[in-house]
Amino acid sequence: DVQLVESGGTVVQPGGSLRLSCAASGFIFSSFGMNWVRQAPGRGLEWLSYISSTNVTIKYADSVKGRFTVSRDNALNSLYLQMDSLRDEDTAIYYCARYSLEYNGYGRDDHWGQGTLVIVS
Amino acid sequence: DIQMTQSPSSLSASVGDRVTITCHTSHNVNRYLNWYQKKPGKAPKLLMYTAYTLESGVPSRFSGSGSGTFFSLTITSLQPDDFATYYCQQSFRTPHTFGQGTNLEI
């Protein structure tokens, strides 16, 4: 079974840094792009970043560009999100998601982790 | 960025009802449109992709339609497990924006 397990969430002060991890299993990690998505308390889902299967393509939402860095280690089946210059508004549950692509380019997040809570305070 | 507008923001319904949620995009996204179900304390769950393709394991009472800029998600014969928040998302271009969500309440 596909499994994604996030870790690293904790309480951090404004201006601080944090690194989230997402451990993948049950599929060929190196064949899939991955996304980070978050949900702030009482708010909706917010897409944050995408990294392609081979690190060639990396994209960010404007809200985190320049502060967050996504990376992956295919040998360790792991995805990471380095979060710097954290702000109060970064308080949220952070999810990693597997991005599945159809042959015709249609993509969707078909498997998600349970999330890890980051509190900036 | 492509803006997503879901309607309604909240919806009250009863078990057995049929409900429809709509999603309008600010740019033509062809059929690059996905629907997710979110329950408190749970991970989002993919329901539908490419606007109308049912994800494996999702009950057939869920259906999707639309292309271009207007999409809908319909749930026929609501079940107790269906009360949740529903989000549309476009994957046409990054950022892969989500709608604001539709809270489906009993």
Short mmCIF file of C-alpha atoms in Angstrom, two decimals:
data_model
loop_
_atom_site.label_atom_id
_atom_site.label_comp_id
_atom_site.label_asym_id
_atom_site.label_seq_id
_atom_site.Cartn_x
_atom_site.Cartn_y
_atom_site.Cartn_z
CA ASP A 1 0.00 0.00 0.00
CA VAL A 2 1.12 3.53 -0.69
CA GLN A 3 2.14 5.31 2.50
CA LEU A 4 3.29 8.85 3.10
CA VAL A 5 4.33 9.86 6.60
CA GLU A 6 5.19 13.45 7.44
CA SER A 7 7.31 14.44 10.42
CA GLY A 8 9.15 17.41 11.84
CA GLY A 9 6.25 19.63 12.83
CA THR A 10 6.63 21.47 16.12
CA VAL A 11 6.34 24.88 17.76
CA VAL A 12 8.82 27.42 16.40
CA GLN A 13 9.30 31.13 16.99
CA PRO A 14 8.65 33.72 14.28
CA GLY A 15 11.74 34.11 12.13
CA GLY A 16 12.83 30.58 12.92
CA SER A 17 13.47 27.60 10.67
CA LEU A 18 12.14 24.09 10.45
CA ARG A 19 12.63 21.10 8.17
CA LEU A 20 9.72 18.81 7.42
CA SER A 21 10.18 15.30 6.09
CA CYS A 22 7.89 12.96 4.22
CA ALA A 23 8.78 9.28 4.16
CA ALA A 24 7.32 7.37 1.23
CA SER A 25 6.75 3.65 0.85
CA GLY A 26 4.71 1.21 -1.19
CA PHE A 27 5.51 2.71 -4.59
CA ILE A 28 8.47 3.65 -6.77
CA PHE A 29 9.16 7.05 -5.23
CA SER A 30 11.62 8.09 -7.94
CA SER A 31 8.88 7.83 -10.58
CA PHE A 32 6.52 10.41 -9.10
CA GLY A 33 6.46 14.13 -8.62
CA MET A 34 5.48 15.31 -5.15
CA ASN A 35 3.58 18.24 -3.72
CA TRP A 36 3.39 20.01 -0.38
CA VAL A 37 -0.02 21.38 0.63
CA ARG A 38 -1.03 23.04 3.89
CA GLN A 39 -4.18 23.90 5.79
CA ALA A 40 -4.14 26.73 8.29
CA PRO A 41 -6.60 26.60 11.21
CA GLY A 42 -10.12 27.29 9.96
CA ARG A 43 -8.90 27.80 6.40
CA GLY A 44 -8.92 25.85 3.16
CA LEU A 45 -6.24 23.87 1.39
CA GLU A 46 -3.29 25.81 0.01
CA TRP A 47 -0.87 24.33 -2.55
CA LEU A 48 2.73 25.23 -1.64
CA SER A 49 5.25 23.51 -3.87
CA TYR A 50 5.94 20.84 -6.45
CA ILE A 51 9.08 18.86 -7.21
CA SER A 52 9.35 16.57 -10.20
CA SER A 53 10.54 12.98 -9.94
CA THR A 54 14.12 13.84 -10.89
CA ASN A 55 14.39 17.31 -9.31
CA VAL A 56 14.37 18.98 -12.72
CA THR A 57 11.22 21.01 -12.11
CA ILE A 58 10.51 22.84 -8.85
CA LYS A 59 7.65 25.28 -8.32
CA TYR A 60 6.46 27.36 -5.37
CA ALA A 61 3.45 29.39 -4.34
CA ASP A 62 4.18 33.10 -4.05
CA SER A 63 3.37 32.95 -0.34
CA VAL A 64 6.45 30.79 0.36
CA LYS A 65 8.78 31.56 -2.54
CA GLY A 66 12.19 32.59 -1.26
CA ARG A 67 11.49 31.24 2.23
CA PHE A 68 10.71 27.56 1.66
CA THR A 69 12.83 25.04 -0.24
CA VAL A 70 11.58 21.67 -1.41
CA SER A 71 13.98 18.80 -2.04
CA ARG A 72 13.97 15.03 -2.28
CA ASP A 73 16.30 12.10 -1.87
CA ASN A 74 15.16 9.29 -4.12
CA ALA A 75 17.67 6.89 -2.59
CA LEU A 76 15.99 7.39 0.79
CA ASN A 77 12.43 7.63 -0.58
CA SER A 78 12.09 10.95 1.18
CA LEU A 79 10.72 14.41 0.47
CA TYR A 80 11.68 17.49 2.43
CA LEU A 81 10.49 21.04 3.00
CA GLN A 82 12.99 23.47 4.46
CA MET A 83 11.07 26.35 5.99
CA ASP A 84 12.96 29.54 6.83
CA SER A 85 11.89 33.00 8.04
CA LEU A 86 8.72 31.51 9.46
CA ARG A 87 5.75 33.78 10.12
CA ASP A 88 2.65 33.47 12.27
CA GLU A 89 0.61 32.85 9.13
CA ASP A 90 2.66 29.73 8.36
CA THR A 91 0.91 27.98 11.24
CA ALA A 92 -0.82 25.04 9.60
CA ILE A 93 -0.98 21.32 9.07
CA TYR A 94 1.46 20.43 6.30
CA TYR A 95 0.70 17.54 3.97
CA CYS A 96 2.84 15.82 1.38
CA ALA A 97 1.05 14.30 -1.57
CA ARG A 98 2.02 12.05 -4.44
CA TYR A 99 1.38 13.64 -7.83
CA SER A 100 0.27 11.14 -10.46
CA LEU A 101 0.48 12.11 -14.10
CA GLU A 102 -1.52 10.62 -16.93
CA TYR A 103 0.19 10.05 -20.30
CA ASN A 104 -1.68 13.11 -21.61
CA GLY A 105 -0.40 15.41 -18.89
CA TYR A 106 -3.37 15.40 -16.54
CA GLY A 107 -2.19 15.25 -12.95
CA ARG A 108 -3.68 14.82 -9.53
CA ASP A 109 -2.64 14.29 -5.89
CA ASP A 110 -3.79 10.71 -5.44
CA HIS A 111 -2.19 9.83 -2.09
CA TRP A 112 -1.68 12.05 0.93
CA GLY A 113 0.04 11.77 4.25
CA GLN A 114 -1.76 12.45 7.52
CA GLY A 115 0.00 15.76 7.95
CA THR A 116 2.32 17.34 10.49
CA LEU A 117 1.42 20.40 12.56
CA VAL A 118 3.60 23.47 12.51
CA ILE A 119 2.87 26.22 15.01
CA VAL A 120 4.70 29.52 14.65
CA SER A 121 4.41 31.39 17.91
CA ASP B 1 -2.62 32.66 -10.83
CA ILE B 2 -5.83 30.85 -11.75
CA GLN B 3 -8.62 31.79 -9.37
CA MET B 4 -11.10 29.15 -8.23
CA THR B 5 -14.62 29.98 -7.12
CA GLN B 6 -16.68 27.27 -5.48
CA SER B 7 -20.38 27.51 -4.81
CA PRO B 8 -21.98 27.29 -2.37
CA SER B 9 -19.57 27.84 0.52
CA SER B 10 -21.79 25.74 2.74
CA LEU B 11 -24.70 23.47 2.16
CA SER B 12 -27.16 21.71 4.44
CA ALA B 13 -28.67 18.47 3.24
CA SER B 14 -30.15 15.23 4.47
CA VAL B 15 -29.26 11.60 4.02
CA GLY B 16 -30.64 10.48 0.68
CA ASP B 17 -30.54 13.94 -0.91
CA ARG B 18 -28.83 14.81 -4.19
CA VAL B 19 -26.45 17.76 -4.04
CA THR B 20 -24.35 19.61 -6.58
CA ILE B 21 -21.28 21.74 -5.94
CA THR B 22 -19.91 23.99 -8.64
CA CYS B 23 -16.43 25.28 -9.37
CA HIS B 24 -15.59 28.13 -11.71
CA THR B 25 -12.05 28.86 -12.85
CA SER B 26 -10.72 32.24 -13.98
CA HIS B 27 -8.89 30.65 -16.89
CA ASN B 28 -9.67 27.79 -19.25
CA VAL B 29 -8.17 24.70 -17.58
CA ASN B 30 -9.52 22.20 -20.13
CA ARG B 31 -10.23 19.18 -17.91
CA TYR B 32 -7.33 19.71 -15.50
CA LEU B 33 -9.75 19.74 -12.58
CA ASN B 34 -9.74 17.52 -9.50
CA TRP B 35 -12.13 17.14 -6.57
CA TYR B 36 -11.13 16.23 -3.01
CA GLN B 37 -13.00 15.39 0.17
CA LYS B 38 -11.64 16.63 3.48
CA LYS B 39 -12.75 15.63 6.95
CA PRO B 40 -11.42 17.14 10.19
CA GLY B 41 -8.29 15.38 11.37
CA LYS B 42 -8.02 13.35 8.17
CA ALA B 43 -5.93 13.67 5.04
CA PRO B 44 -7.64 15.00 1.92
CA LYS B 45 -9.02 12.24 -0.27
CA LEU B 46 -9.04 12.36 -4.06
CA LEU B 47 -12.55 11.77 -5.43
CA MET B 48 -12.39 12.76 -9.08
CA TYR B 49 -9.73 13.74 -11.59
CA THR B 50 -9.73 15.08 -15.14
CA ALA B 51 -13.11 16.57 -14.21
CA TYR B 52 -15.13 13.39 -14.42
CA THR B 53 -12.90 10.33 -13.84
CA LEU B 54 -13.81 8.57 -10.60
CA GLU B 55 -10.81 7.66 -8.46
CA SER B 56 -10.54 3.95 -7.69
CA GLY B 57 -12.60 2.96 -4.68
CA VAL B 58 -14.80 6.06 -4.68
CA PRO B 59 -18.52 5.20 -4.70
CA SER B 60 -20.40 5.70 -7.96
CA ARG B 61 -22.85 8.10 -6.28
CA PHE B 62 -20.13 10.70 -6.88
CA SER B 63 -19.93 12.14 -10.37
CA GLY B 64 -18.22 15.06 -12.03
CA SER B 65 -18.74 17.09 -15.15
CA GLY B 66 -17.53 20.14 -16.99
CA SER B 67 -14.59 21.43 -18.96
CA GLY B 68 -13.02 24.78 -19.67
CA THR B 69 -14.02 27.09 -16.84
CA PHE B 70 -17.12 25.52 -15.29
CA PHE B 71 -17.28 22.25 -13.38
CA SER B 72 -19.57 20.46 -11.01
CA LEU B 73 -19.49 17.64 -8.50
CA THR B 74 -22.74 15.80 -7.83
CA ILE B 75 -23.45 13.39 -5.02
CA THR B 76 -26.62 11.36 -5.41
CA SER B 77 -28.28 9.71 -2.44
CA LEU B 78 -26.14 11.29 0.28
CA GLN B 79 -24.76 8.91 2.88
CA PRO B 80 -23.72 9.83 6.44
CA ASP B 81 -20.06 9.38 5.49
CA ASP B 82 -20.37 12.08 2.80
CA PHE B 83 -20.74 14.99 5.19
CA ALA B 84 -17.40 16.75 4.82
CA THR B 85 -15.74 19.67 3.05
CA TYR B 86 -15.18 19.41 -0.69
CA TYR B 87 -12.50 21.20 -2.68
CA CYS B 88 -11.89 21.61 -6.37
CA GLN B 89 -8.32 22.08 -7.61
CA GLN B 90 -6.88 22.93 -10.99
CA SER B 91 -3.69 21.21 -12.14
CA PHE B 92 -3.47 23.08 -15.45
CA ARG B 93 -0.60 25.27 -14.25
CA THR B 94 1.20 26.03 -11.03
CA PRO B 95 0.25 27.19 -8.50
CA HIS B 96 -2.25 24.35 -8.39
CA THR B 97 -4.91 26.46 -6.75
CA PHE B 98 -7.80 25.09 -4.70
CA GLY B 99 -11.29 26.44 -4.37
CA GLN B 100 -12.24 27.83 -0.98
CA GLY B 101 -14.16 24.69 -0.11
CA THR B 102 -17.81 23.70 0.30
CA ASN B 103 -18.82 22.53 3.76
CA LEU B 104 -21.55 19.92 3.41
CA GLU B 105 -23.48 19.63 6.66
CA ILE B 106 -26.28 17.45 7.83
#
